[in-house]
PDB file of C-alpha atoms in Angstrom:
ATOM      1  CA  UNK A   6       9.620  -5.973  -0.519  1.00 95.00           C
ATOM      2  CA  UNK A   7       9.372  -3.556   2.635  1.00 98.00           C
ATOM      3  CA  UNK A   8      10.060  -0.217   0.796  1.00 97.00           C
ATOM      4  CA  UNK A   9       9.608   3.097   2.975  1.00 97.00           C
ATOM      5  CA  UNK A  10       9.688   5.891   0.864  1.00 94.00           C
ATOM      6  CA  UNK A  11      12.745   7.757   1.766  1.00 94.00           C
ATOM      7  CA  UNK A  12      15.025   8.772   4.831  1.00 91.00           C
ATOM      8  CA  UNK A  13      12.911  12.958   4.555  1.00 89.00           C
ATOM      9  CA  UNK A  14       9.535  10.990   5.009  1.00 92.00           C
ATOM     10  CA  UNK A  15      10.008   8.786   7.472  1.00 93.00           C
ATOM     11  CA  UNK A  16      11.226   8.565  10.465  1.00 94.00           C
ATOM     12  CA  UNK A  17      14.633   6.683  11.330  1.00 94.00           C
ATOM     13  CA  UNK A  18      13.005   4.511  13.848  1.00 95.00           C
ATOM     14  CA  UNK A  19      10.647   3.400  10.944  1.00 96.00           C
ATOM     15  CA  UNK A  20      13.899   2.861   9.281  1.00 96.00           C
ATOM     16  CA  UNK A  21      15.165   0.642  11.571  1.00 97.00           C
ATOM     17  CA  UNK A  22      11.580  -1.456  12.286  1.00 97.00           C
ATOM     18  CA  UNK A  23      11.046  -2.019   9.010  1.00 98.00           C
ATOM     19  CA  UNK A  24      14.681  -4.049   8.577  1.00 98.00           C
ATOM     20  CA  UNK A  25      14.005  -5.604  11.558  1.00 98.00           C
ATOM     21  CA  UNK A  26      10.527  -7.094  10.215  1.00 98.00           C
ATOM     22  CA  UNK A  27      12.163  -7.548   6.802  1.00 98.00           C
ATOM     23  CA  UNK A  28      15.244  -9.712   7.825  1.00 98.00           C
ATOM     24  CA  UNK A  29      13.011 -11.582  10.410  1.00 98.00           C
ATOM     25  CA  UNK A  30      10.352 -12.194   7.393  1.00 98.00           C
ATOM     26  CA  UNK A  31      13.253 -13.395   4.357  1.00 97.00           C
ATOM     27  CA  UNK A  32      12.099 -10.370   2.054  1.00 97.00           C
ATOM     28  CA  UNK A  33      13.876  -7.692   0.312  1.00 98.00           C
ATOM     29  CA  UNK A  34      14.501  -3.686   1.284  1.00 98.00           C
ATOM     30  CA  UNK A  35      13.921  -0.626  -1.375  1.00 98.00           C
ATOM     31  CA  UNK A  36      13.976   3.073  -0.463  1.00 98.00           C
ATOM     32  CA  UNK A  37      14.285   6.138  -2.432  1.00 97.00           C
ATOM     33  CA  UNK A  38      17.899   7.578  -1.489  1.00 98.00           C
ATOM     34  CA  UNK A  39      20.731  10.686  -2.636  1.00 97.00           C
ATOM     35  CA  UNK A  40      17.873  12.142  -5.732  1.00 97.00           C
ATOM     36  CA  UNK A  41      18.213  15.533  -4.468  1.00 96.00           C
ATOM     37  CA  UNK A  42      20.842  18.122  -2.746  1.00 95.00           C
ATOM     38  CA  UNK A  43      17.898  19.049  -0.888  1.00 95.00           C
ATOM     39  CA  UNK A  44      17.749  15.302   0.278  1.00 95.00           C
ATOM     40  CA  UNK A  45      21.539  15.995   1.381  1.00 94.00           C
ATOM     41  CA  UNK A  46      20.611  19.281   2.968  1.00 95.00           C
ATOM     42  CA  UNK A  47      17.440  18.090   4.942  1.00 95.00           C
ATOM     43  CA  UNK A  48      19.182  15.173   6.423  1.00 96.00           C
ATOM     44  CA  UNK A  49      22.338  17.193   7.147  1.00 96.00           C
ATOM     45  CA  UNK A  50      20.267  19.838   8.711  1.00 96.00           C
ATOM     46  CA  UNK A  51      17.938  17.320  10.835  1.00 95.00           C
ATOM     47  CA  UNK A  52      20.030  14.658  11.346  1.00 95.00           C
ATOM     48  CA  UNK A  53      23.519  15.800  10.825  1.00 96.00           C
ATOM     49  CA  UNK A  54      24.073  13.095   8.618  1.00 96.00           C
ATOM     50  CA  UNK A  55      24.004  12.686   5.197  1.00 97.00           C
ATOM     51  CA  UNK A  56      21.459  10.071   3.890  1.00 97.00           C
ATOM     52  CA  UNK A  57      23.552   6.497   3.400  1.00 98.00           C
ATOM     53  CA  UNK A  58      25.203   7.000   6.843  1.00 97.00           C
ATOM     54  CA  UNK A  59      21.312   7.186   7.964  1.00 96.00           C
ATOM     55  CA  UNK A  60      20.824   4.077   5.869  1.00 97.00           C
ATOM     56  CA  UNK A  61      24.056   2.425   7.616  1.00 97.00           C
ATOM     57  CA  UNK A  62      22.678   3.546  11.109  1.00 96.00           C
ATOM     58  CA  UNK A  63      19.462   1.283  10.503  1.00 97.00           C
ATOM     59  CA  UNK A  64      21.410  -0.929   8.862  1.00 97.00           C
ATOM     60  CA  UNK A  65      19.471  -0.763   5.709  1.00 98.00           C
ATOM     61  CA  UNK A  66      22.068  -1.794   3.646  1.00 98.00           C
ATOM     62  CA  UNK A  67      23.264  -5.396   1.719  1.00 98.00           C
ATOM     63  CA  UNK A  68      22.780  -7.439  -1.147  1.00 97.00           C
ATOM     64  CA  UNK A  69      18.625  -7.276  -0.474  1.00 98.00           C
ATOM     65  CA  UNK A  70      18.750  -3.917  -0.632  1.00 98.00           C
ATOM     66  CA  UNK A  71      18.448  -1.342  -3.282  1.00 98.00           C
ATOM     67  CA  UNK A  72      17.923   1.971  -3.643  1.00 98.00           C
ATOM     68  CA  UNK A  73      16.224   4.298  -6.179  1.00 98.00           C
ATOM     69  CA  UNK A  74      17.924   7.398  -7.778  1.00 98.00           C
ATOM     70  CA  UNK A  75      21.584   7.333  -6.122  1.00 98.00           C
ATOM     71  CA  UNK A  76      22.698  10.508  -7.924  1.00 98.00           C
ATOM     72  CA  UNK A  77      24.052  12.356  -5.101  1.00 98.00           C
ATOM     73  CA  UNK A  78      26.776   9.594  -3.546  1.00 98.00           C
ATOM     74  CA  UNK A  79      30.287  10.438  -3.132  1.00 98.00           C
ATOM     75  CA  UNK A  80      33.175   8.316  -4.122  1.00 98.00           C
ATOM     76  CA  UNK A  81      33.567   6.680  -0.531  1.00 98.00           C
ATOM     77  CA  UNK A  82      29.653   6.035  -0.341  1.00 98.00           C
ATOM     78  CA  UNK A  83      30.092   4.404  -3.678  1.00 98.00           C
ATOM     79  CA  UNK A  84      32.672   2.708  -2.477  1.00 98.00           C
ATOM     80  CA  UNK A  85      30.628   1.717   0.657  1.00 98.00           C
ATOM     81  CA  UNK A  86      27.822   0.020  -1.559  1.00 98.00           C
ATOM     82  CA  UNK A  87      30.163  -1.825  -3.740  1.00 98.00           C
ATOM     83  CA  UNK A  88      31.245  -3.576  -0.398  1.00 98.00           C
ATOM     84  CA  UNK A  89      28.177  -4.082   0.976  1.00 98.00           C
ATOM     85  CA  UNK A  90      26.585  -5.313  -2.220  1.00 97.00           C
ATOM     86  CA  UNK A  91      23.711  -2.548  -2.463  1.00 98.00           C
ATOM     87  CA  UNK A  92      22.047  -1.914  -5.267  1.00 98.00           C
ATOM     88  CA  UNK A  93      20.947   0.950  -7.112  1.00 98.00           C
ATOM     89  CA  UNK A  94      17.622   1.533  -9.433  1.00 98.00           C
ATOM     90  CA  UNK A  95      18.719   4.332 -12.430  1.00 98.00           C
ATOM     91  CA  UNK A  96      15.777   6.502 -12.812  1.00 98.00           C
ATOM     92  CA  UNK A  97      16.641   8.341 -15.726  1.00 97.00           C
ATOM     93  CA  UNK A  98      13.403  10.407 -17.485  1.00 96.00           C
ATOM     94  CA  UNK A  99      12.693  11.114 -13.435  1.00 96.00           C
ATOM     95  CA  UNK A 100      15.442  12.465 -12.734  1.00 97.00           C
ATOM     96  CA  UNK A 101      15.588  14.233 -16.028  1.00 96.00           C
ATOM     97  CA  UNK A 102      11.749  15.448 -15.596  1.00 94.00           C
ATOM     98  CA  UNK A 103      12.417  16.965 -11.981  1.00 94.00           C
ATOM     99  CA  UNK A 104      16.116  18.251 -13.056  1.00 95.00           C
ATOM    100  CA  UNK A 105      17.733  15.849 -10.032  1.00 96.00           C
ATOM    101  CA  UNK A 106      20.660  15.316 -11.512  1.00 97.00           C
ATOM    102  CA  UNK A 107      22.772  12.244 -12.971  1.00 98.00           C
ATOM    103  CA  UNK A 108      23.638   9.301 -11.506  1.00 98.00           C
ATOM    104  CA  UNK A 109      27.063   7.835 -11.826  1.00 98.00           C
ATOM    105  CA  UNK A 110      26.070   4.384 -13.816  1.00 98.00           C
ATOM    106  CA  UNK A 111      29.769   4.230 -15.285  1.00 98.00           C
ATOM    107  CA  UNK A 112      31.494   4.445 -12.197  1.00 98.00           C
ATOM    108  CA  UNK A 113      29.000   2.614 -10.152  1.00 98.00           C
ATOM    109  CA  UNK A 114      29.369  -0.867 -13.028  1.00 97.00           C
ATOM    110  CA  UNK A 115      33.179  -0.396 -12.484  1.00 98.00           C
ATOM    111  CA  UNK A 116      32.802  -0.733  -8.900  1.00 98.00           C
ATOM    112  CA  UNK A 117      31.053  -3.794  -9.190  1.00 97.00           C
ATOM    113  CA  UNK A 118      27.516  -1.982  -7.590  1.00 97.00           C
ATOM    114  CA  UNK A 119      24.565  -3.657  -8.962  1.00 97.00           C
ATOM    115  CA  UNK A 120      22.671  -1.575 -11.263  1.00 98.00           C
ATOM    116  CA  UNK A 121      19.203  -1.711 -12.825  1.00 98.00           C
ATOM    117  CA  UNK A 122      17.179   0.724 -14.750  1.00 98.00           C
ATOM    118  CA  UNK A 123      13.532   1.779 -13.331  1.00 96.00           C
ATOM    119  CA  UNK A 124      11.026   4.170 -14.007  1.00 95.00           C
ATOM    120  CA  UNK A 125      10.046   5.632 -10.608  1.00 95.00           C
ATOM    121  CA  UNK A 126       6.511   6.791  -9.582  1.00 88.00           C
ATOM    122  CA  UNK A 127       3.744   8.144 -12.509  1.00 83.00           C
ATOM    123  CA  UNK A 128       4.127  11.400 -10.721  1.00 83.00           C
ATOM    124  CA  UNK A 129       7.545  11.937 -11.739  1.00 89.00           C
ATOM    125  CA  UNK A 130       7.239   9.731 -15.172  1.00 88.00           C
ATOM    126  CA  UNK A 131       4.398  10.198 -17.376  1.00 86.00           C
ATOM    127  CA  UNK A 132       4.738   7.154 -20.060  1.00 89.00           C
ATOM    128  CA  UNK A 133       6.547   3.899 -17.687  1.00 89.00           C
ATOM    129  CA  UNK A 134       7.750   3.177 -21.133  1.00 93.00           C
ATOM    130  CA  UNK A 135      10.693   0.887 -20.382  1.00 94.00           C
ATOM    131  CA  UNK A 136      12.265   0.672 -23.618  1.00 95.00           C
ATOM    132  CA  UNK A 137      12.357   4.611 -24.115  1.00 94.00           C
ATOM    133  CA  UNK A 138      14.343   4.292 -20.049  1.00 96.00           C
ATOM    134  CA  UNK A 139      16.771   2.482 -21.982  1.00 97.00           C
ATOM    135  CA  UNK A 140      17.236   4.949 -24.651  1.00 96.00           C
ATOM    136  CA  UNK A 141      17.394   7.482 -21.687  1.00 97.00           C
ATOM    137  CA  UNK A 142      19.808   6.054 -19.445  1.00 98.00           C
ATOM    138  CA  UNK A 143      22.001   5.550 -22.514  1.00 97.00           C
ATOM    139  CA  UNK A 144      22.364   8.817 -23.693  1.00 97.00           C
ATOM    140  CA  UNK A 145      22.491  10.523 -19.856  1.00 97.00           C
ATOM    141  CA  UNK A 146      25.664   8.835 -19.973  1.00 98.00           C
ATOM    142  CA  UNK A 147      26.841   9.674 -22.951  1.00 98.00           C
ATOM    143  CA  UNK A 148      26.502  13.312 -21.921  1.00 97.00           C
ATOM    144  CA  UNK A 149      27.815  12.645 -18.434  1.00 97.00           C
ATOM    145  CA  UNK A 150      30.921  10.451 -19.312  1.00 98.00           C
ATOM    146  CA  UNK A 151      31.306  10.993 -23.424  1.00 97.00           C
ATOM    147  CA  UNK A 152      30.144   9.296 -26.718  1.00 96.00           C
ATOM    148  CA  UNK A 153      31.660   5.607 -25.403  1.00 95.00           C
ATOM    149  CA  UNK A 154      30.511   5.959 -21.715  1.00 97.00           C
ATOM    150  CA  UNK A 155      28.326   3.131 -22.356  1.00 97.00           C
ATOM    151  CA  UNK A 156      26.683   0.877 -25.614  1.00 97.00           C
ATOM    152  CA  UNK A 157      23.369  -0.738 -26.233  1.00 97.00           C
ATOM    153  CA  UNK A 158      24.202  -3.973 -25.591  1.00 96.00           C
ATOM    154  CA  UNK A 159      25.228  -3.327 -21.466  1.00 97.00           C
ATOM    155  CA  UNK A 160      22.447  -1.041 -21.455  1.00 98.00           C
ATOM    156  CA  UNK A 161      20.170  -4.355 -22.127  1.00 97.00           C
ATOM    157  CA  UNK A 162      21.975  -6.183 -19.331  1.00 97.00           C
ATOM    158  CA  UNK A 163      20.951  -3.775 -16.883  1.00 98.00           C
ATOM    159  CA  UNK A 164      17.436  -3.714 -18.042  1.00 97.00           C
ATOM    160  CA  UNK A 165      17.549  -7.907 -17.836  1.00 96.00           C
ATOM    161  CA  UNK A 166      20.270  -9.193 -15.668  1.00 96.00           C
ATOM    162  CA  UNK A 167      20.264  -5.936 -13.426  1.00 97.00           C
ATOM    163  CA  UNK A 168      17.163  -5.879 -12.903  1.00 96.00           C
ATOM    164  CA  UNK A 169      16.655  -9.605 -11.926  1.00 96.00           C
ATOM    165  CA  UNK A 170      19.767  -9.520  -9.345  1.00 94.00           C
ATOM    166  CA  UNK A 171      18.276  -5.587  -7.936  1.00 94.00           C
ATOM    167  CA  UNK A 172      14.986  -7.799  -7.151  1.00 93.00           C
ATOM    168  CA  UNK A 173      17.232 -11.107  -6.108  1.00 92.00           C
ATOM    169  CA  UNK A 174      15.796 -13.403  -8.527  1.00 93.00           C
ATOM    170  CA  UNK A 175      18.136 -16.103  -9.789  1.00 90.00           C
ATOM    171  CA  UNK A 176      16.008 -17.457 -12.668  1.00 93.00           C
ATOM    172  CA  UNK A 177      15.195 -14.310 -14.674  1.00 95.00           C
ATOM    173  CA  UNK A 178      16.751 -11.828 -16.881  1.00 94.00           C
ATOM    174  CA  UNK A 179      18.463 -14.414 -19.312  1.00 94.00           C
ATOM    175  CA  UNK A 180      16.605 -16.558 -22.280  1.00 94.00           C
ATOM    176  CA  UNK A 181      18.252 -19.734 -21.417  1.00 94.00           C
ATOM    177  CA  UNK A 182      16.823 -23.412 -19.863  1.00 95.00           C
ATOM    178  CA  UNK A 183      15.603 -23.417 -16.541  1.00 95.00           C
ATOM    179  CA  UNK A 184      14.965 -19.552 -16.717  1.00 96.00           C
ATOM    180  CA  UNK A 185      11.427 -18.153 -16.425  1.00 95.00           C
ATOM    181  CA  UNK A 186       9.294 -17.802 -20.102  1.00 96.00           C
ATOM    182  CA  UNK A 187       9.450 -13.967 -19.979  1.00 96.00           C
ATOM    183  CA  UNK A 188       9.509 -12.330 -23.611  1.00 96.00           C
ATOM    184  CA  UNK A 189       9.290  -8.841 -25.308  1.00 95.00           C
ATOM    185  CA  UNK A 190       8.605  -9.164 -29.227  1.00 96.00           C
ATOM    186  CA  UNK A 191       8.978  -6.408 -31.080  1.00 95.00           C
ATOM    187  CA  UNK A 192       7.888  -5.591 -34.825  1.00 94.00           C
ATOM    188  CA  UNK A 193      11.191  -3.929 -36.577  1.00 92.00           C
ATOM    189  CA  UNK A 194      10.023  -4.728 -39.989  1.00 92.00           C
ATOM    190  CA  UNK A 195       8.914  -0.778 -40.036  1.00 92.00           C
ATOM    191  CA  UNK A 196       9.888   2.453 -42.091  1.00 94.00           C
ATOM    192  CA  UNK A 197      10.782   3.962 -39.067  1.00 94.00           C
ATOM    193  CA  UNK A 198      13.779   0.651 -38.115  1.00 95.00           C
ATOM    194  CA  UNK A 199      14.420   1.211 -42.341  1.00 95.00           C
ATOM    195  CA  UNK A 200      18.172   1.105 -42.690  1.00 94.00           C
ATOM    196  CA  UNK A 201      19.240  -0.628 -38.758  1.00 93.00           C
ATOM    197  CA  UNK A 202      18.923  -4.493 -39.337  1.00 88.00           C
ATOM    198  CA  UNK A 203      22.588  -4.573 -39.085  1.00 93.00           C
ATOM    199  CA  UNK A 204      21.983  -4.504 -34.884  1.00 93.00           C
ATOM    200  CA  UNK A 205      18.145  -4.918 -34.524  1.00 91.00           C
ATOM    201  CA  UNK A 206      18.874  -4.696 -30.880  1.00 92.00           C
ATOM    202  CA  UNK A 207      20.594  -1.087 -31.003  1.00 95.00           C
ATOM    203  CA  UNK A 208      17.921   0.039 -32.811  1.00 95.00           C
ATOM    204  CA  UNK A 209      15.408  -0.314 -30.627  1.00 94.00           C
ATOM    205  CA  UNK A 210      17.137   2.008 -28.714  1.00 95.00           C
ATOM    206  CA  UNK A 211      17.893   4.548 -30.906  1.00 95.00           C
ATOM    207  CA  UNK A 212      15.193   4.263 -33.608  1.00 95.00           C
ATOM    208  CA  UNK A 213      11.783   4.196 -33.899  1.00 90.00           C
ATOM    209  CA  UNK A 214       8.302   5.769 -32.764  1.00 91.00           C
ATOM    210  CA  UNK A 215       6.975   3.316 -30.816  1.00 90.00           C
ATOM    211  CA  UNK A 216       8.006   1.550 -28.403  1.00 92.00           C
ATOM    212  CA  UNK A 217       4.998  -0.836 -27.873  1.00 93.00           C
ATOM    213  CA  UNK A 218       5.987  -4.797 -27.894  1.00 96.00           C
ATOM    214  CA  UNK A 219       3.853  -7.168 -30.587  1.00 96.00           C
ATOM    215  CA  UNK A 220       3.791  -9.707 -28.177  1.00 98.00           C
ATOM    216  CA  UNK A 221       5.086  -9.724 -24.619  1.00 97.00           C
ATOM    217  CA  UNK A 222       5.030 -13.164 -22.401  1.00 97.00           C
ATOM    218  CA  UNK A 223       5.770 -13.377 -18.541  1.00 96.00           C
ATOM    219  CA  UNK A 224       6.434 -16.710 -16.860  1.00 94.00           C
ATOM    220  CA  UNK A 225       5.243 -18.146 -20.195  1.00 95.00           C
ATOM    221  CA  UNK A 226       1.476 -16.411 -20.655  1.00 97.00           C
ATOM    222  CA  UNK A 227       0.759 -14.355 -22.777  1.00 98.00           C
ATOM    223  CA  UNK A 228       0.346 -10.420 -21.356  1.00 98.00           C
ATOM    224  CA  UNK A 229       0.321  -8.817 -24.753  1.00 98.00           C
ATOM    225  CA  UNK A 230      -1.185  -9.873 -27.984  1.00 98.00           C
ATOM    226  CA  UNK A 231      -0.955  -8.061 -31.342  1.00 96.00           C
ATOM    227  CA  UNK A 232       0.225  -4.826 -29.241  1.00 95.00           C
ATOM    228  CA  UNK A 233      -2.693  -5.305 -26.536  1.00 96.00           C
ATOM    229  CA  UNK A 234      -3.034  -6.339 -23.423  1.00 96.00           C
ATOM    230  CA  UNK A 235      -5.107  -9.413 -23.004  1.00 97.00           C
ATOM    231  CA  UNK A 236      -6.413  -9.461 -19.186  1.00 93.00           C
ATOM    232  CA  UNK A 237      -7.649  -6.382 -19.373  1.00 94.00           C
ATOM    233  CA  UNK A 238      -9.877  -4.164 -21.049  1.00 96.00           C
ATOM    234  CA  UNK A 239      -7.517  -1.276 -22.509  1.00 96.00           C
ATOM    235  CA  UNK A 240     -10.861   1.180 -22.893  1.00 96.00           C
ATOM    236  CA  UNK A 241     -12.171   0.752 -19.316  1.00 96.00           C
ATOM    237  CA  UNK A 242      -8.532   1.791 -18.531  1.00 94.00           C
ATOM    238  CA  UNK A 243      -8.703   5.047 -20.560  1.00 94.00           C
ATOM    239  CA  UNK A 244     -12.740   5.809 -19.688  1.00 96.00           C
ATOM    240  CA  UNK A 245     -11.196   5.499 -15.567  1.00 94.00           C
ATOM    241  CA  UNK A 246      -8.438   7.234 -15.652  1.00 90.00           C
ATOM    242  CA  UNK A 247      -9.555  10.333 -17.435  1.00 92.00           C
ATOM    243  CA  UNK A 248     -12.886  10.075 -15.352  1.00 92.00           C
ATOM    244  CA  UNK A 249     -10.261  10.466 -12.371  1.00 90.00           C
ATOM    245  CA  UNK A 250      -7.659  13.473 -13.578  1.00 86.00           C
ATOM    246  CA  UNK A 251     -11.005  15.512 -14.788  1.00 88.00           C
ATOM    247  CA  UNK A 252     -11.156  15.783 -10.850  1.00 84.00           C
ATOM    248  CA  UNK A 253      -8.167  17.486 -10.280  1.00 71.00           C
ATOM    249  CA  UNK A 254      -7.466  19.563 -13.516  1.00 63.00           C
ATOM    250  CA  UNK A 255      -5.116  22.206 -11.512  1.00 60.00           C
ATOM    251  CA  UNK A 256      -2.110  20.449 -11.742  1.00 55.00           C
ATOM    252  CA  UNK A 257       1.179  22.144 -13.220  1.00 55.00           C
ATOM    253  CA  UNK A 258       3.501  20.726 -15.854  1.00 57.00           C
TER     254      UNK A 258
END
């Protein structure tokens, strides 16, 4: 994936390069795009365009591409991805943690715009827990669109199926033959799942304190074992990356 970081950091003729080397090398497109009305307002202000119609200009649109955020598109640039087959990464806690806004998932499923759900950058999303994106992304639109916006169960096709067709993989997302070995096991025999056997999936979403998997298997090896990680050691992690943020302590939350 070629993935400049958005239409405010770069420059257009970047833009436009970087399609040209990604269609002439087979791979796949990602920017971040429509997070902020300041996004709107720089681009009108420098450009005099908003930010898809920049994306159109450099033709960085089609079914390789996806973008992340997408709150701020209007009904004819949603109408303009649906056609083009663009897709869109939901960002929910980032969007929640910088107070961007919320994007339209509803309207953008009807329309037939492929959807996944993402976490964005550690700067913008402190935990990268996917599971607790789930729960987030559910709810947003439940406050956005009412108490039926969306369930559990499409909220796990976007996290699966989205996500596999967002990235243009044809043999992931689904636990089927012929589809890669990738699994996340979860222990729900716990007080805090007491009472919500009835979906086990659902309450994932909505119950519980953790969110860590027992076991968790990509392309058939084993990544997680009895909740840790197995290539890696867990307390170098920790020792590292507090060694690193005690050199900048002057950050504000």
């Amino acid at each position: 994936v070629l993935a400049p970081c958005s239409p405010f950091s770069v420059t257009p003729r970047l833009m436009w390069e970087t399609v040209q080397l990604a269609r002439a090398k087979g791979v796949r497109l990602h920017t971040h795009l429509a997070e902020t009305a300041d996004e709107d307002s720089y681009c009108l202000r420098k450009y005099g365009k908003r930010p898809l119609e920049l994306m159109e200009d450099a033709d960085f649109l089609g079914p390789d591409v996806s973008y992340a955020h997408g709150i701020f598109f209007t009904d004819q640039e949603l109408a303009l991805l649906a056609k083009t087959g663009t897709g869109v990464c939901h960002c929910p806690s980032s969007n929640m943690r910088l107070g961007s806004g919320i994007a339209r998932v509803k309207e953008m499923l009807a329309l037939g715009i492929p959807v996944s759900i993402a976490v964005d950058g550690s700067a913008s999303n402190d935990t990268s827990d996917y599971l607790g994106e789930m729960r987030q992304a559910l709810l947003l639109q439940r406050i956005k669109y009412g108490s039926d916006a969306i369930t559990a169960s499409e909220v796990y096709s976007l996290a699966t199926e989205g996500g596999a067709k967002t990235l243009g993989f044809n043999k992931i997302g689904r636990i089927e033959p012929g589809y890669a070995a990738d699994l996340a096991i979860f222990n729900v025999d716990k007080l805090e799942y007491a009472g919500s056997r009835s979906d086990p999936l659902a309450s994932l979403l909505f119950c519980g304190i953790s969110h860590n998997s027992a076991y968790t298997i990509v392309n058939g090896k084993v990544a997680v074992r009895d909740g840790h990680l197995t290539g890696i050691d867990e307390l170098e992690i920790l020792k590292e990356a507090n060694k690193c943020a005690s050199r900048h302590s002057s950050y504000i939350y």
